[in-house]
Coordinates of C-alpha atoms in Angstrom, one line a residue:
X15 CA -8.9 7.0 55.5
X16 CA -10.7 7.5 58.5
X17 CA -13.4 6.7 59.9
X18 CA -14.5 10.3 60.8
X19 CA -13.7 11.5 57.6
X20 CA -16.3 8.9 56.0
X21 CA -18.8 9.7 58.2
X22 CA -18.2 13.4 57.3
X23 CA -18.6 13.0 53.9
X24 CA -21.6 10.9 54.2
X25 CA -23.2 13.7 56.9
X26 CA -22.2 16.3 54.2
X27 CA -23.6 14.6 51.4
X28 CA -27.0 13.8 53.5
X29 CA -27.5 17.6 54.2
X30 CA -27.3 18.6 51.3
X31 CA -29.4 16.1 49.7
X32 CA -31.9 17.1 52.6
X33 CA -31.6 21.2 51.9
X34 CA -32.3 19.9 47.7
X35 CA -35.8 18.5 49.5
X36 CA -37.1 22.4 50.2
X37 CA -35.5 23.4 46.9
X38 CA -32.3 25.1 48.9
X39 CA -34.8 27.0 50.5
X40 CA -35.7 26.9 54.6
X41 CA -38.7 25.2 55.0
X42 CA -41.2 28.0 57.8
X43 CA -43.8 25.1 57.5
X44 CA -41.5 22.0 58.6
X45 CA -38.7 23.5 60.9
X46 CA -37.5 20.1 62.1
X47 CA -37.1 18.6 58.9
X48 CA -35.1 22.0 57.9
X49 CA -33.1 22.4 61.9
X50 CA -32.0 18.6 61.1
X51 CA -30.6 19.2 57.5
X52 CA -28.3 22.4 58.6
X53 CA -27.0 19.9 61.7
X54 CA -25.9 17.0 59.5
X55 CA -24.0 19.8 57.4
X56 CA -22.6 21.4 60.4
X57 CA -21.8 17.7 61.8
X58 CA -19.6 16.6 59.0
X59 CA -18.3 20.6 58.8
X60 CA -16.8 19.8 62.6
X61 CA -15.5 15.8 62.0
X62 CA -13.6 17.3 58.5
X63 CA -12.1 19.7 60.2
X64 CA -11.1 18.6 63.3
X65 CA -10.1 15.3 62.2
X66 CA -6.6 14.1 62.4
X67 CA -6.4 13.5 58.8
X68 CA -8.2 16.9 57.6
X69 CA -5.7 18.1 55.4
X70 CA -6.5 14.5 53.3
X71 CA -8.9 17.3 51.6
X72 CA -11.9 14.4 52.2
X73 CA -14.5 17.4 52.6
X74 CA -12.9 19.3 49.7
X75 CA -13.5 16.3 47.4
X76 CA -17.0 15.9 48.8
X77 CA -17.6 19.5 48.6
X78 CA -15.8 20.2 45.3
X79 CA -18.0 17.4 44.0
X80 CA -21.7 19.1 44.1
X81 CA -22.3 21.4 41.3
X82 CA -22.2 24.8 41.4
X83 CA -26.0 25.2 42.0
X84 CA -25.9 22.6 44.7
X85 CA -23.4 25.1 46.4
X86 CA -25.3 27.8 46.0
X87 CA -27.7 26.5 46.9
X88 CA -26.7 25.3 50.5
X89 CA -25.5 28.9 50.5
X90 CA -29.0 30.3 50.0
X91 CA -30.3 27.7 52.6
X92 CA -28.0 28.8 55.0
X93 CA -29.0 32.8 54.1
X94 CA -32.8 31.8 54.2
X95 CA -33.1 30.3 57.4
X96 CA -30.5 33.0 58.8
X97 CA -33.0 35.2 57.6
X98 CA -36.7 33.6 58.4
X99 CA -36.4 34.6 62.3
X100 CA -37.7 31.6 63.3
X101 CA -34.5 29.9 64.1
X102 CA -32.5 33.0 65.5
X103 CA -30.4 31.2 68.4
X104 CA -28.9 29.5 64.6
X105 CA -27.4 32.7 63.6
X106 CA -23.4 32.4 64.6
X107 CA -23.8 28.5 64.0
X108 CA -25.5 29.8 60.3
X109 CA -22.2 32.5 59.9
X110 CA -19.5 30.0 60.8
X111 CA -20.8 27.2 58.9
X112 CA -20.5 29.6 55.7
X113 CA -17.1 30.5 57.5
X114 CA -16.5 27.0 57.4
X115 CA -17.0 25.9 54.1
X116 CA -14.9 28.4 52.5
X117 CA -12.3 27.5 54.6
X118 CA -12.5 23.6 53.6
X119 CA -13.3 24.1 50.3
X120 CA -12.0 25.9 47.0
X121 CA -15.3 25.7 45.1
X122 CA -17.1 27.3 48.3
X123 CA -15.0 30.0 48.4
X124 CA -15.2 30.6 44.1
X125 CA -19.1 31.5 45.6
X126 CA -18.5 34.6 47.3
X127 CA -15.2 35.7 44.3
X128 CA -18.5 35.8 41.7
X129 CA -20.6 38.1 41.4
X130 CA -23.2 37.4 39.8
X131 CA -24.5 34.0 41.5
X132 CA -27.4 33.2 43.9
X133 CA -29.7 35.5 45.3
X134 CA -29.0 38.8 46.5
X135 CA -30.1 37.7 50.1
X136 CA -27.6 34.8 49.4
X137 CA -24.9 37.0 48.4
X138 CA -25.3 39.5 51.5
X139 CA -24.6 36.3 54.0
X140 CA -21.8 35.4 52.7
X141 CA -20.4 39.2 52.0
X142 CA -21.8 39.8 55.8
X143 CA -19.9 36.3 56.9
X144 CA -17.1 35.9 54.9
X145 CA -15.9 39.2 54.2
X146 CA -12.4 38.1 56.7
X147 CA -12.0 35.2 55.5

């Protein structure tokens, strides 16, 4: 397994753990810390997606290892970051992250296919960003 993929898993877990520290809501009082959690997640996704060994499914294995609550939480963190208005320059990157999560992981695709999870703003984000995936 390539170093890039191992690093990808570490970044994905680290980003998820940092988001969990804020109960999966973007922290308006600690913008830099919340943004760093987002950056770790997207760097992990980039490494997984662009790795020559991406077909090995390492990202999917890492993401599938997250609990259902954690997967929904990540999506809610992204939605709360997008809707906070304090990081408007990140709106496209947030939408891309949601699309990439769904592309790399059937577990994340299942979130939007199920109608009864999470907060309304989280469901709207997934539908708005990903209905074409």
